[in-house]
Every structure is written in structure tokens, then in C-alpha cells.
Coordinates of C-alpha atoms and ligand atoms in Angstrom, one line a residue:
X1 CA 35.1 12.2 -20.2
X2 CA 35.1 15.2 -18.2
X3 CA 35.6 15.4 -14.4
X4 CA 31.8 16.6 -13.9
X5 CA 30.8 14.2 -16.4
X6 CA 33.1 11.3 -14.9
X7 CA 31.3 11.7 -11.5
X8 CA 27.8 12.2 -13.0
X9 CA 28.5 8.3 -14.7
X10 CA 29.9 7.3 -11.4
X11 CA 26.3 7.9 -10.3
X12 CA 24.3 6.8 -12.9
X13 CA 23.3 10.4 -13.8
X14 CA 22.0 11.6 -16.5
X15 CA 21.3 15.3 -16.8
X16 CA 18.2 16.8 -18.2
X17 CA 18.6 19.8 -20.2
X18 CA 17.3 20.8 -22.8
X19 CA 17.8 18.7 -26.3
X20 CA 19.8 16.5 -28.1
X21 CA 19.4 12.5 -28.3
X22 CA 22.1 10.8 -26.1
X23 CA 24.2 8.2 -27.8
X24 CA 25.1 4.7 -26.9
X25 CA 28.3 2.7 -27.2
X26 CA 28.9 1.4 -30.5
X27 CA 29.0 -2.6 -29.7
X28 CA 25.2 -2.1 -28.6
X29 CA 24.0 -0.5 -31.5
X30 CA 26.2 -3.2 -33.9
X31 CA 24.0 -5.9 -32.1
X32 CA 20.6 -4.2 -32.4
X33 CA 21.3 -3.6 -36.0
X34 CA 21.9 -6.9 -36.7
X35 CA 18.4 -7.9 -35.2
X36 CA 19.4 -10.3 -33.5
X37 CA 18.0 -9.1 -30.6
X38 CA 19.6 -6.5 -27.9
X39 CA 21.1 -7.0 -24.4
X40 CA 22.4 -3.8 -22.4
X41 CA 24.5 -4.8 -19.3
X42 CA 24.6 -1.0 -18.7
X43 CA 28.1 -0.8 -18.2
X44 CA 28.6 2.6 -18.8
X45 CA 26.4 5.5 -18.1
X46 CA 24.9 7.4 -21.0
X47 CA 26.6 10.9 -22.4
X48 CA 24.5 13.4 -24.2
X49 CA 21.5 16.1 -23.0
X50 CA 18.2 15.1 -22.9
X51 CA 15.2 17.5 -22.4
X52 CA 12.9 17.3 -19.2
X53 CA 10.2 16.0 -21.1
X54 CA 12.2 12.7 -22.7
X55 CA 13.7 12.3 -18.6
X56 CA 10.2 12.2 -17.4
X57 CA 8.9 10.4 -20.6
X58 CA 11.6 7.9 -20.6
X59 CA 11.8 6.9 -17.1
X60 CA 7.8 6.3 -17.2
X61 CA 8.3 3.8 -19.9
X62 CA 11.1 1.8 -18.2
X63 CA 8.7 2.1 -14.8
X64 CA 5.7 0.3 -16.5
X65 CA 7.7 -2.0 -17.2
X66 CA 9.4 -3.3 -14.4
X67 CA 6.2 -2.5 -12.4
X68 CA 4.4 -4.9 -14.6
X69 CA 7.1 -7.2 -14.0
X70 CA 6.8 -7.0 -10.1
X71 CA 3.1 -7.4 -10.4
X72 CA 3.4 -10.6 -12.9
X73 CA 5.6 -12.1 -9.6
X74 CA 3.2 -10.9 -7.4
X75 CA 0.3 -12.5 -9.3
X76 CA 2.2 -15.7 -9.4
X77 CA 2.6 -16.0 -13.1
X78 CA 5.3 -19.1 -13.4
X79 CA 9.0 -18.3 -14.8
X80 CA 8.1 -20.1 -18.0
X81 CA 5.3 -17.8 -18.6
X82 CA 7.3 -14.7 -17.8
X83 CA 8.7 -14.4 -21.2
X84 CA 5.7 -13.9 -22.8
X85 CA 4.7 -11.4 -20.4
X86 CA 7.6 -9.4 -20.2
X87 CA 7.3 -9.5 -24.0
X88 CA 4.2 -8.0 -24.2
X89 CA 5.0 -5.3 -21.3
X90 CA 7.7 -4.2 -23.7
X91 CA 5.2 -4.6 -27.0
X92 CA 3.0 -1.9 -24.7
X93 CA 5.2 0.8 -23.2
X94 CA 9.4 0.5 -24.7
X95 CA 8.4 -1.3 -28.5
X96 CA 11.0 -2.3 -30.5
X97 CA 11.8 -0.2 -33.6
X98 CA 10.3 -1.2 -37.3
X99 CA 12.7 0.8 -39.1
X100 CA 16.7 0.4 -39.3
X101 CA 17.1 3.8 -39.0
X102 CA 15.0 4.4 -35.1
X103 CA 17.4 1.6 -34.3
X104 CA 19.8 3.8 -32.1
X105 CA 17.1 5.9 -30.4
X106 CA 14.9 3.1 -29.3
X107 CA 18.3 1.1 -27.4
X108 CA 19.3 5.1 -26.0
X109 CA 16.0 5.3 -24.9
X110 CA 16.3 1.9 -23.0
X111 CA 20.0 2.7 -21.6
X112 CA 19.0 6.6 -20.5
X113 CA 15.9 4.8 -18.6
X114 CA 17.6 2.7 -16.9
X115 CA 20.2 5.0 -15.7
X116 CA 17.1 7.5 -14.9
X117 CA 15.5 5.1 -12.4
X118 CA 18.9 3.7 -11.3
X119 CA 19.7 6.9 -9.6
X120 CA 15.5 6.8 -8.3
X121 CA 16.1 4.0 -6.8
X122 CA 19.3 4.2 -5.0
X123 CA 17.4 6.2 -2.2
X124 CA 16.6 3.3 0.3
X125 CA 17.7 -0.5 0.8
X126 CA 14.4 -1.7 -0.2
X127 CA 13.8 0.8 -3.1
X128 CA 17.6 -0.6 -4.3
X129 CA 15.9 -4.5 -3.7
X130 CA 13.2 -3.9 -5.8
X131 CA 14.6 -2.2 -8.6
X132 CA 17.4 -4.8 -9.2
X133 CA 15.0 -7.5 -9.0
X134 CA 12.7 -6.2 -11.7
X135 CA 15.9 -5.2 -13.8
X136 CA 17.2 -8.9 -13.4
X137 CA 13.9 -10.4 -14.9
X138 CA 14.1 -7.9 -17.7
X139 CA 17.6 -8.8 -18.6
X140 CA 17.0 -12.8 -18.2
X141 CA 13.9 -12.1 -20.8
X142 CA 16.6 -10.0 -22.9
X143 CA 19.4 -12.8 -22.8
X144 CA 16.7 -15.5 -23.8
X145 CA 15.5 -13.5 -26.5
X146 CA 18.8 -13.0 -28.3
X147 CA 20.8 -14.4 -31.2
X148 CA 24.0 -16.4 -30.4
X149 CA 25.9 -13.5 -31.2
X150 CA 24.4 -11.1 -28.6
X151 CA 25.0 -13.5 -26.1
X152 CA 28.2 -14.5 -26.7
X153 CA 28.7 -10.7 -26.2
X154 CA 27.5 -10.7 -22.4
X155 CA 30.0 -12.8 -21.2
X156 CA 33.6 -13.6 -22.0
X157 CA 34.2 -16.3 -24.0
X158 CA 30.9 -18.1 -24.1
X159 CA 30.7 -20.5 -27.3
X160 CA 27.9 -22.3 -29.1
X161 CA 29.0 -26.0 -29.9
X162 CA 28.6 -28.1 -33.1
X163 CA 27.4 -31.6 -33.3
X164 CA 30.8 -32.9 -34.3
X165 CA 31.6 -31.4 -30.5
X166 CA 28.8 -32.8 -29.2
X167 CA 29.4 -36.2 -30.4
X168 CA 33.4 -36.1 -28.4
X169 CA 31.0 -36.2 -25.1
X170 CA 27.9 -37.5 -25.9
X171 CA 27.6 -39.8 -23.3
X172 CA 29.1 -37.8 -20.2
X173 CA 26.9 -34.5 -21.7
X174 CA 23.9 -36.6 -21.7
X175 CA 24.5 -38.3 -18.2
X176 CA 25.0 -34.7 -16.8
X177 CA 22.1 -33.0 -18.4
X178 CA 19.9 -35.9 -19.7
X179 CA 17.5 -35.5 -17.5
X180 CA 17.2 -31.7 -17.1
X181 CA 13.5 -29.5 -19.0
X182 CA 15.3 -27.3 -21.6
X183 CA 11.7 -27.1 -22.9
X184 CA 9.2 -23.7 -22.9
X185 CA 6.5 -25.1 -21.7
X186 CA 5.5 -25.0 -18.9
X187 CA 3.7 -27.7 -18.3
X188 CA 5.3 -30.3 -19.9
X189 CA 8.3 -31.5 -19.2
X190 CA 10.8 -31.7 -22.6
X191 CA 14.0 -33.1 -21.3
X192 CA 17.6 -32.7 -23.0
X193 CA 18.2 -36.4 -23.6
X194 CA 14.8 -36.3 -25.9
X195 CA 15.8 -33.4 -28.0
X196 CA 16.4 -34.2 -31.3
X197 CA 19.4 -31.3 -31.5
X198 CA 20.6 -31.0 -28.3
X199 CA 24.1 -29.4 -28.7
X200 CA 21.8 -26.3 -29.8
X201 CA 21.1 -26.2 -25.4
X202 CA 24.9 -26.1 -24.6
X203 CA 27.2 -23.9 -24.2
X204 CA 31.3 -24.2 -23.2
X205 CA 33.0 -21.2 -21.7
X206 CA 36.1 -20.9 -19.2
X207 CA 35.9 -22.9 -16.2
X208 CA 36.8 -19.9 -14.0
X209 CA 34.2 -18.1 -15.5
X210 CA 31.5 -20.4 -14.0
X211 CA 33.0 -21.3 -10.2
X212 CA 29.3 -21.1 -8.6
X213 CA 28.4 -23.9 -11.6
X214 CA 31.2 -25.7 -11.1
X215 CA 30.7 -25.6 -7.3
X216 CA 27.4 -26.8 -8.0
X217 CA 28.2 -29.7 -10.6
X218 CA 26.1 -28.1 -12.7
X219 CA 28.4 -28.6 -15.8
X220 CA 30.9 -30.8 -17.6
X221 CA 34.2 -30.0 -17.0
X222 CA 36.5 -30.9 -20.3
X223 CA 40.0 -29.4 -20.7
X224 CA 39.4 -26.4 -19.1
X225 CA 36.3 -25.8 -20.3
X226 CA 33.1 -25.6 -18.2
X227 CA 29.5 -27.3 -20.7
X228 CA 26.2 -25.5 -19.2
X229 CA 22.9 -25.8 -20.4
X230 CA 22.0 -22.8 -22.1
X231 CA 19.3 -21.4 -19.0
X232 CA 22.1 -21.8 -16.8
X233 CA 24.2 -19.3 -18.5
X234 CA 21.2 -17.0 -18.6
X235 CA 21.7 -17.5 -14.8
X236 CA 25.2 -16.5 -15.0
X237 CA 25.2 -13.1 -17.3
X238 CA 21.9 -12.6 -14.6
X239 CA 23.7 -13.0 -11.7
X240 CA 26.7 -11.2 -12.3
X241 CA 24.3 -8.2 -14.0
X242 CA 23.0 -8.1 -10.4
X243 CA 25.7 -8.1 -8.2
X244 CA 27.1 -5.3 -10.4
X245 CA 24.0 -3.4 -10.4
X246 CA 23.8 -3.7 -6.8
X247 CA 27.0 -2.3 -6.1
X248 CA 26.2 0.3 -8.2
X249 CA 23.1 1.5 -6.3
X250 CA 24.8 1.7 -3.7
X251 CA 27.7 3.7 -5.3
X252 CA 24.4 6.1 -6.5
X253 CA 23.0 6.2 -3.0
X254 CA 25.9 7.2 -1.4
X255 CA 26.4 10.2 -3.7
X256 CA 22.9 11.2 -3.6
X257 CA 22.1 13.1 -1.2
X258 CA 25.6 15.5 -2.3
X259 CA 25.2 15.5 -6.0
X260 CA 21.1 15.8 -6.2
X261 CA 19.0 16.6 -3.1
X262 CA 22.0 19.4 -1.9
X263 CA 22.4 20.7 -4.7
X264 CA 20.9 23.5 -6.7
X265 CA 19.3 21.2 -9.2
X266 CA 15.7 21.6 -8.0
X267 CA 14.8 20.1 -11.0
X268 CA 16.0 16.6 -10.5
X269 CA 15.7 16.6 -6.2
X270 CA 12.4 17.1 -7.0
X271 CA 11.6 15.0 -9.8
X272 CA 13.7 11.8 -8.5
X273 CA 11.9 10.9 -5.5
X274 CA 8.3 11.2 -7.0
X275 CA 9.5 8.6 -10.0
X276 CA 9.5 5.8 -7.4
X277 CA 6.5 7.1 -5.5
X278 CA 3.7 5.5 -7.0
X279 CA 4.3 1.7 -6.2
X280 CA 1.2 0.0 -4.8
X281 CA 3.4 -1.8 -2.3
X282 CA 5.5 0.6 -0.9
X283 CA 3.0 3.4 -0.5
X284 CA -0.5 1.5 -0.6
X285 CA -1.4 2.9 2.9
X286 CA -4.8 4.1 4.7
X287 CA -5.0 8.1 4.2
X288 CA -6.7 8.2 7.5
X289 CA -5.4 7.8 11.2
X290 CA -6.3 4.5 13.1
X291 CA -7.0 5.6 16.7
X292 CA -5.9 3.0 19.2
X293 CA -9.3 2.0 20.4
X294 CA -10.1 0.7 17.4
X295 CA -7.0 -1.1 16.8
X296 CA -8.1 -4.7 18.2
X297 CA -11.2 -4.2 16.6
X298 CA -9.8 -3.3 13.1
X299 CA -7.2 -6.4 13.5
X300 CA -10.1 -8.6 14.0
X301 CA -11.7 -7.5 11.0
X302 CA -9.7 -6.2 8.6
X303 CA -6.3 -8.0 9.1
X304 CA -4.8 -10.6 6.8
X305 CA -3.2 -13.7 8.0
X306 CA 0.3 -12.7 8.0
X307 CA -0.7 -9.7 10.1
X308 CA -2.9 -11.4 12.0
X309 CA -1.0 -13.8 13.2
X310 CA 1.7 -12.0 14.5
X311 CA -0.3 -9.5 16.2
X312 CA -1.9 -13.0 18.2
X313 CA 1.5 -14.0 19.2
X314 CA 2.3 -10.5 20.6
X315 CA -1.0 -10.5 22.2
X316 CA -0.1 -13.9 23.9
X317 CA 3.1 -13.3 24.8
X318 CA 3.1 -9.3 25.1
X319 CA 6.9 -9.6 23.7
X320 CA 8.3 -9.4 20.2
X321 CA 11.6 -9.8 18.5
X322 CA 13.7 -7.3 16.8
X323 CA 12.0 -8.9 13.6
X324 CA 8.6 -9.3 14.4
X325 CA 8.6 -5.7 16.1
X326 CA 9.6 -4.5 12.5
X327 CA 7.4 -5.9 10.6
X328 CA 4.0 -5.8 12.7
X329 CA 5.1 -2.1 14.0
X330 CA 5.6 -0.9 9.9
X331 CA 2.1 -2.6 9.4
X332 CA 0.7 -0.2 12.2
X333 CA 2.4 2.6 10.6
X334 CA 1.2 1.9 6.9
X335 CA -2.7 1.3 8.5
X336 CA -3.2 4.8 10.1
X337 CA -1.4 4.2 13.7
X338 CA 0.5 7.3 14.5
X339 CA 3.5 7.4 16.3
X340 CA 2.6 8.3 19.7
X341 CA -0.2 6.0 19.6
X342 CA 2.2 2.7 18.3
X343 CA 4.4 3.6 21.7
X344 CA 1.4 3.6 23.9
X345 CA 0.6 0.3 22.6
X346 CA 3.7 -1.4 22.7
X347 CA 4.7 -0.2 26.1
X348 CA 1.5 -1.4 27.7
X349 CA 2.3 -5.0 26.0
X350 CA 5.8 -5.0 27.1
X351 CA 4.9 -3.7 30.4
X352 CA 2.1 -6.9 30.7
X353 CA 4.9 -9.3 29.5
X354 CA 7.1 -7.9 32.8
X355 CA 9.3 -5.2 31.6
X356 CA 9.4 -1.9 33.2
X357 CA 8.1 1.7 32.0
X358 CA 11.8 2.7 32.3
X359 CA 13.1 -0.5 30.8
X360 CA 10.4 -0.1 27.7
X361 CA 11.8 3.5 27.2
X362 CA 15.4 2.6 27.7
X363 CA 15.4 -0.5 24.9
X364 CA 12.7 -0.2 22.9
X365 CA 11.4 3.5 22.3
X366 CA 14.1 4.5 20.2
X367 CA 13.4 1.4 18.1
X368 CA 10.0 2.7 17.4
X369 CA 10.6 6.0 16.8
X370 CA 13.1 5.3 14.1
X371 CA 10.7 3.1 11.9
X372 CA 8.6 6.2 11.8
X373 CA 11.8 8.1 10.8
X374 CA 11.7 10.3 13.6
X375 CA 15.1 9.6 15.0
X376 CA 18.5 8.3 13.9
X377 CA 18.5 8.6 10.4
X378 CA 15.5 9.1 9.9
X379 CA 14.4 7.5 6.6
X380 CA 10.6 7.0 6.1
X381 CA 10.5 3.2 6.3
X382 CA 7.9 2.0 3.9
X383 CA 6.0 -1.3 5.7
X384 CA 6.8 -4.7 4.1
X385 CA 5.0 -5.6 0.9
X386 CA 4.1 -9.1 0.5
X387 CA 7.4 -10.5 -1.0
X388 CA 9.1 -9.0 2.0
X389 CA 7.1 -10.8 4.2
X390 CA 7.2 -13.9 2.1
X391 CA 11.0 -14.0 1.7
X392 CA 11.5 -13.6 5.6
X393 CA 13.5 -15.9 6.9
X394 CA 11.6 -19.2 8.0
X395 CA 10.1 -18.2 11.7
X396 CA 8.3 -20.8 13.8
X397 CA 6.7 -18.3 16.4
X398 CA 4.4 -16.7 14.4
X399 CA 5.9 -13.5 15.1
X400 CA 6.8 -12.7 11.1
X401 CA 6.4 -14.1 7.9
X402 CA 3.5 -15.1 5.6
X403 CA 1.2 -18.3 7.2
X404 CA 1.0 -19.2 3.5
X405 CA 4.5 -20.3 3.6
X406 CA 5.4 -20.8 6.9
X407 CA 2.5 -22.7 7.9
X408 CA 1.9 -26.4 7.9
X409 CA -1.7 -27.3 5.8
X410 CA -3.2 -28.6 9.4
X411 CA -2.4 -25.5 11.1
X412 CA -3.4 -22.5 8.1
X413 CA -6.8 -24.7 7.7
X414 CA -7.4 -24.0 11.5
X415 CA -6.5 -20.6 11.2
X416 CA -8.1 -20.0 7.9
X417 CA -11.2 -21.2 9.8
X418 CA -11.2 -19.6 12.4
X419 CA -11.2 -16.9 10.4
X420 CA -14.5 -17.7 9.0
X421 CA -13.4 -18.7 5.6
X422 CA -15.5 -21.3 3.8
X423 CA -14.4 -24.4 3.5
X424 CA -13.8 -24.5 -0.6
X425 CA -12.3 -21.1 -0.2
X426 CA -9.7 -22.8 2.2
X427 CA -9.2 -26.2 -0.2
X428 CA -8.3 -23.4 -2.7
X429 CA -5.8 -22.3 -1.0
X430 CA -4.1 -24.7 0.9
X431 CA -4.1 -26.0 -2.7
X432 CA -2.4 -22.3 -3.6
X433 CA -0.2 -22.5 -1.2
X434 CA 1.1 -26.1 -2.1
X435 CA 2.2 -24.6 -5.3
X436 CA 4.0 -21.9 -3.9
X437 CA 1.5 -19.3 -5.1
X438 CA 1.1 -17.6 -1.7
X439 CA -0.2 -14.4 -2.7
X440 CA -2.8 -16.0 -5.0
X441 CA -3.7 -18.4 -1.9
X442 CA -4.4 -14.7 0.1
X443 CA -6.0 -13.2 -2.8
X444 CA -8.7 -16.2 -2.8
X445 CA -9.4 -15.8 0.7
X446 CA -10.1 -11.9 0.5
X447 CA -12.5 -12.6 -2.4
X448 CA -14.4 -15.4 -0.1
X449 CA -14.2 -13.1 2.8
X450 CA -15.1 -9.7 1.2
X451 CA -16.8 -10.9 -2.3
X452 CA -14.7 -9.4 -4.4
X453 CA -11.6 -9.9 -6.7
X454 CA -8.1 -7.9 -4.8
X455 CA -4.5 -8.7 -6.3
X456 CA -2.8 -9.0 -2.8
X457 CA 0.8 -6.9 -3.1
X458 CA 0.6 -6.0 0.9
X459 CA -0.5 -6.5 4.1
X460 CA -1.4 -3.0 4.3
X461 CA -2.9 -3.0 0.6
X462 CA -5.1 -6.0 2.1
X463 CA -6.2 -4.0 5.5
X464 CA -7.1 -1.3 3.2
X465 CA -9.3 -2.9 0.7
X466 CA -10.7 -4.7 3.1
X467 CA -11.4 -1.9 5.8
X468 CA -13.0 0.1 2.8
X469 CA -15.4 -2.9 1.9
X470 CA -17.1 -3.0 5.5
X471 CA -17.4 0.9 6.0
X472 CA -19.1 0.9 2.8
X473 CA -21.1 -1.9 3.8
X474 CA -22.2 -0.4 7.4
X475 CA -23.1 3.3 5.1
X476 CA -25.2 0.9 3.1
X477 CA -27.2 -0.8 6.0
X478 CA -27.5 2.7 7.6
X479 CA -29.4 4.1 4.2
X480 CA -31.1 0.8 4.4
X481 CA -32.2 1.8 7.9
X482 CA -33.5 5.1 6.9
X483 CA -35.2 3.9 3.9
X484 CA -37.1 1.4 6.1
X485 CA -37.4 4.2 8.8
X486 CA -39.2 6.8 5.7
X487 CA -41.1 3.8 4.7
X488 CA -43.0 3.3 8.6
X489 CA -43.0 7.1 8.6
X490 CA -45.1 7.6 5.4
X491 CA -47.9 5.0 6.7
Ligands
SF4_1 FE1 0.4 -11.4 4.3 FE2 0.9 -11.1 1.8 FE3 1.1 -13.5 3.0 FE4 -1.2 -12.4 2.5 S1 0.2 -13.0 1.0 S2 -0.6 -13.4 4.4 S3 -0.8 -10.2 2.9 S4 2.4 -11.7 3.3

């Protein structure tokens, strides 16, 4: 490879011009041809020209996809069930070629995609989280999917074993794994021990390939050789696909700015940024400003728990963690609060809770400013979607994090209440939440406060929706009023 070329794969790049089909290695397409299935680890960036059209065409594909994906998570669909669904995603937007012969283009089309979006989303920390997330799903569903061949391929020195090899450990395999679901469904539990072929769930590979297992006891350690259940080496191969990947983002980030938004490629600086653009959760926002005065108001109303909460901690305590300041103060920004406006706010609540006008400018203006990118850096923070907020670290105060996680049943039922949700609404989803499905728990309790069906993705998407269902409603009382008010007038 070429010294351009060398440091466009060091990026990820790919380089649209104006034709030709860009070719993958020749282990990937020996697996696809085999049909046994097909998993890229995306070792090596793609060679080859592709026209604007296939860049743009491509990377759409792969982005329905992995959006899918991320709404599939967000909707709470269970692991088990994410095969199918990632199935289906990939039945709809990247199918699988019928002939022998498309072979080749249909696994170039799924490597130059990935490589397209992997330089997208190297931009920001979060854009990076998200992308290797969805990618990791897609590769597990991959891995699962594939003959023992294509596995074997993904990491070094994984092997099958045979009954006779079963039959050596029978007893130590089964009191290691007996008790472990190697089933598909998700509902019923189908454990190894019942299985009428159970060396088919095993695996051996190299001990040192496997420390975290190991560390773990998750295997059976025989003359240097490390026996896994077969979803636990998914785990592996997924694992080390994303520590890889993330390293590479950042590899792509750092070169990003020098190699596409510097340079004369107008094409791509352009084209880049608008590929990652049109996420619900990271740009769901109000288009309209929220002027202070209405703020309270609009918290009352339109806020949802997570939100909500927090704001009524600040209010108490009129102070607010690095964390919390982060999180609410990126809410403000994604619901319409402009920047001047957010420092008028939090200096008056600072200032209640004791600290001084010069102490609020001296610590905590600069803070502000940069989550609306207007100093330091100056990235454009995005405020947290719902898995954000979920994944927080566990927080007692209230000031961050989702209620539907962090809350104990007694105490979301009183805030759910208060709240005015009805009481079946909040069985449902103190029920949700004990499942773990915290976004479905939120979803219910926007359809029984608003009346109608909203996915939850974001706090912001939530305000939103919501906000938009009572100014609708107050336009539809006031024609109500002046159909009422024609009605007296005519008699
Ligand atoms: Fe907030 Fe999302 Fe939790 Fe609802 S599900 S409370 S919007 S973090």
C-alpha cells in the first residue's frame, strides 16, 4: 500500500471517486462463498474507488441498520430476541446475496460501510459510544449465525469438540456448565446438562486466549486448554472486536479534523458529519427557544421523571454536582434554553444555595459555557439520550440518572403519583421497571399521561412530544372557545 493510501487505512477512509467496486481480503470472500455464513472483524480498511453515490448509498444501508439495532435496545426487546431482529434489519436494508457470483460485492459493500461510518463516527466521545455498541450487536448476531468454520476463523485456535472428547470430561464439563441456558428461547430455560448433544455447546481454545474467562471460572481448564460454552466465546471474539474498534475510533478522530474537515475535500467534510446527523437521540431537540419564565412551568408539565427529578433536587438544594450539572444543564440546552438564559438560571440557584456572584463566575460559568460549545473546545455536546442516563453511575441524590433504575418501587410509586399517573399506569411500570425495561416503564407513563403511544429514546425526545401534545391541546380548546363564542353570537 501506498503512503496516502497507508494513512487513508490508518483512518478508516475510504475515498469516493468516481467508479470501480472495492475489493475485500481473500479469507472473507472464501468464507462467504462457502455459505456458511460471513463475519468481518474489519481488520483492514478497504482499497479500491467507489463513486459518491455507492458512499452515500452504502453508508445509509449500514445506518438503518445499526439504528434499528439501537432502537430494538431502546424498546427493550430481550438479547434472545435480538437475533431475529437483527436478522430481519439485515433481510430489509444490507440482504444477503442469492447468487454465487454477487457474493463479493454484497461482503464489499458491508466492509466499505462500515469503514464509511467508522470515520462518521469518530467525531465525538459519544458518537464513538454508540457506533461501537450497535457494531458489537451486529457482530454478536454475525458470530451466532455462522458455520464452525467461520468462527473458528475469528479467533486463534478456537476448536469444536467431538463426543469421544466430551466423554474424557463429562463429569467436570457438566459440573461446570450443567446448569447454564444454552437454549434460544427466551422464555424457557434449556439447560446444558439436558441437552441431548451437548459437546455441540463447547468449545476449547488456548487458555491465554481467554484470561477474563479464566479469571471468571467461566471454563474448564484441561492441559492448557480453556472449555467455554459456545455464547461465551461469542463474548470473547465481541469483546476483543470492541476494544479494537474503539481504539480505532479514536485513531480516526484524532486524524480527522487534518485529513477531512482541513482539507480540500469538500466532498467528504461535508458529507461526514450529516451521515450521523439524523439520530432521534442525539439531535431529537425542541426547534424553538424556551424563555426562562416558562422554564418551571414547562418542567412541571412537560418533564419526564429523570428530568424531573433532578431539577427538584437542584431546586431544594440550589447546588449540583459536576454530574448532575451535566446532565440537567444538556437537558436545558436540548429543550430550547439558550445560553445566556441557562447562566442566569444557575447563578441565581447557586447564589440561593450561598455562593457568591463572583464565586458562581469564577467556578462554574466556564462549565456552562463549554456544554454549549462556546468555550474550550468547543464541541456541540449533544444532551444525554436515555441509555446515557440509564447507564449513569448509581446516584442516591437524585441529581442524575433514570428513577426507573435508580429508584426503589416505594419511592417511584410516590413520585409517579405525584405526578398524577393512574394507578394501573404506575403497577405497569413498577412492573417494567422490575424487569429492567426502563424505557418501556417511561413509555407507559407518557401514554397514560398524554394518551398516546411515544417510544422514549430521550429526555429531551420526551419533553418534546409531550410539550407538543398540550400546545395542541390548548389551540384545540381555544377553537372550541370560538366555536362556542359564534354559536351565542348567531342567536
Ligand atoms: Fe429519563 Fe429516559 Fe429514564 Fe424516562 S427512561 S426517566 S426519559 S432516562
Amino acid at each position: 500500500m501506498q503512503g496516502a493510501c497507508k494513512r487513508r487505512a490508518a483512518q478508516g477512509g475510504v475515498q469516493p471517486k468516481r467508479k470501480c467496486a472495492p475489493t475485500l481480503g481473500v479469507a472473507a470472500v472464501a468464507q462467504a462463498e462457502q455459505g456458511g455464513g460471513f463475519v468481518n472483524l474489519y481488520r483492514e480498511a478497504p482499497q479500491g474507488d467507489i463513486s459518491l453515490e455507492q458512499f452515500e448509498r452504502f453508508a445509509a444501508a449500514r445506518k438503518r441498520v445499526l439504528e434499528g439495532i439501537d432502537e430494538a435496545q431502546a424498546k427493550g426487546v430481550r438479547p434472545s430476541e435480538m437475533h431475529a431482529h437483527v436478522e430481519k434489519l439485515l433481510r430489509q436494508y444490507m440482504p444477503e446475496p442469492r447468487r454465487l457470483a454477487d457474493v463479493e460485492e454484497a461482503w464489499a459493500t458491508d466492509h466499505v460501510s462500515h469503514f464509511i461510518l467508522r470515520l462518521a463516527y469518530s467525531r465525538t466521545a459519544e458518537l464513538r459510544k454508540w457506533f461501537v455498541q450497535q457494531e458489537e450487536v451486529l457482530l454478536r448476531y454475525r458470530f451466532n449465525s455462522a458455520d464452525e468454520q467461520v468462527r473458528r476463523g475469528c479467533m486463534d485456535g478456537l476448536q469444536s469438540i467431538d463426543e469421544a472428547e466430551f466423554s474424557m470430561f463429562a463429569d467436570e464439563l457438566l459440573a461446570v456448565f450443567g446448569w447454564r441456558d444454552v437454549g434460544q428461547d427466551a422464555d424457557k430455560q434449556q439447560c446444558f446438562k439436558d441437552e441431548a448433544k451437548p459437546w455441540t455447546h463447547i468449545y476449547k481454545v488456548p487458555f491465554e486466549q481467554v484470561s477474563d474467562l479464566v479469571r471468571h471460572r467461566k471454563v474448564l481448564l484441561r492441559g492448557g486448554w480453556a472449555y467455554m460454552l459456545s455464547s461465551d466465546a461469542a463474548s470473547v471474539v465481541a469483546t476483543s472486536f470492541r476494544q479494537r474498534l474503539s481504539r480505532a475510533l479514536l485513531i480516526c478522530s484524532d486524524h480527522y479534523a487534518e485529513n477531512v474537515q482541513n482539507q480540500e475535500d469538500e466532498r467528504l467534510a461535508g458529507l461526514l458529519p450529516t451521515l450521523t446527523q439524523r439520530r432521534v437521540g442525539l439531535v431529537y431537540g425542541c426547534a424553538e427557544q424556551l424563555p426562562l419564565a416558562e422554564l418551571p412551568a414547562a418542567m412541571e408539565a412537560s418533564a419526564p421523571p429523570c428530568m424531573r427529578r433532578s431539577f427538584a433536587v437542584l431546586r431544594a438544594e440550589h447546588h449540583m454536582k459536576h454530574a448532575g450539572r451535566l446532565q440537567l444543564g444538556l437537558f436545558f440546552k436540548g429543550i430550547g434554553v439558550s445560553m445566556e438564559d441557562a447562566l442566569v438560571f444557575w447563578r441565581a440557584e447557586f447564589m440561593q444555595g450561598g455562593k457568591t456572584a463572583e464565586q458562581f463566575e469564577k467556578q462554574y460559568t466556564y462549565n456552562f459555557k463549554h456544554q454549549y460549545g462556546q468555550t474550550g473546545s468547543r464541541i456541540n455536546y449533544s444532551p444525554y439520550a436515555c441509555g446515557a442516563v440509564i447507564n449513569a453511575s448509581p446516584d442516591t441524590s437524585g441529581q442524575t440518572g433514570c428513577p426507573f433504575r435508580n429508584c426503589k418501587v416505594e419511592a417511584l410509586t410516590g413520585m409517579l403519583r405525584q405526578m398524577k399517573v393512574g394507578g394501573d399506569v404506575v403497577a405497569k411500570a413498577v412492573k417494567m421497571k422490575q424487569e429492567q425495561h426502563y424505557q418501556l416503564a417511561c413509555s407507559a407513563v407518557f401514554e397514560g399521561l398524554h394518551g398516546k403511544e411515544l417510544a422514549v429514546v430521550a429526555p429531551h425526545q420526551y419533553f418534546a412530544e409531550s410539550r407538543k401534545h398540550h400546545k395542541a391541546k390548548v389551540v384545540e380548546e381555544q377553537q372550541g372557545d370560538e366555536v362556542l363564542a359564534d354559536d351565542f353570537t348567531q342567536i
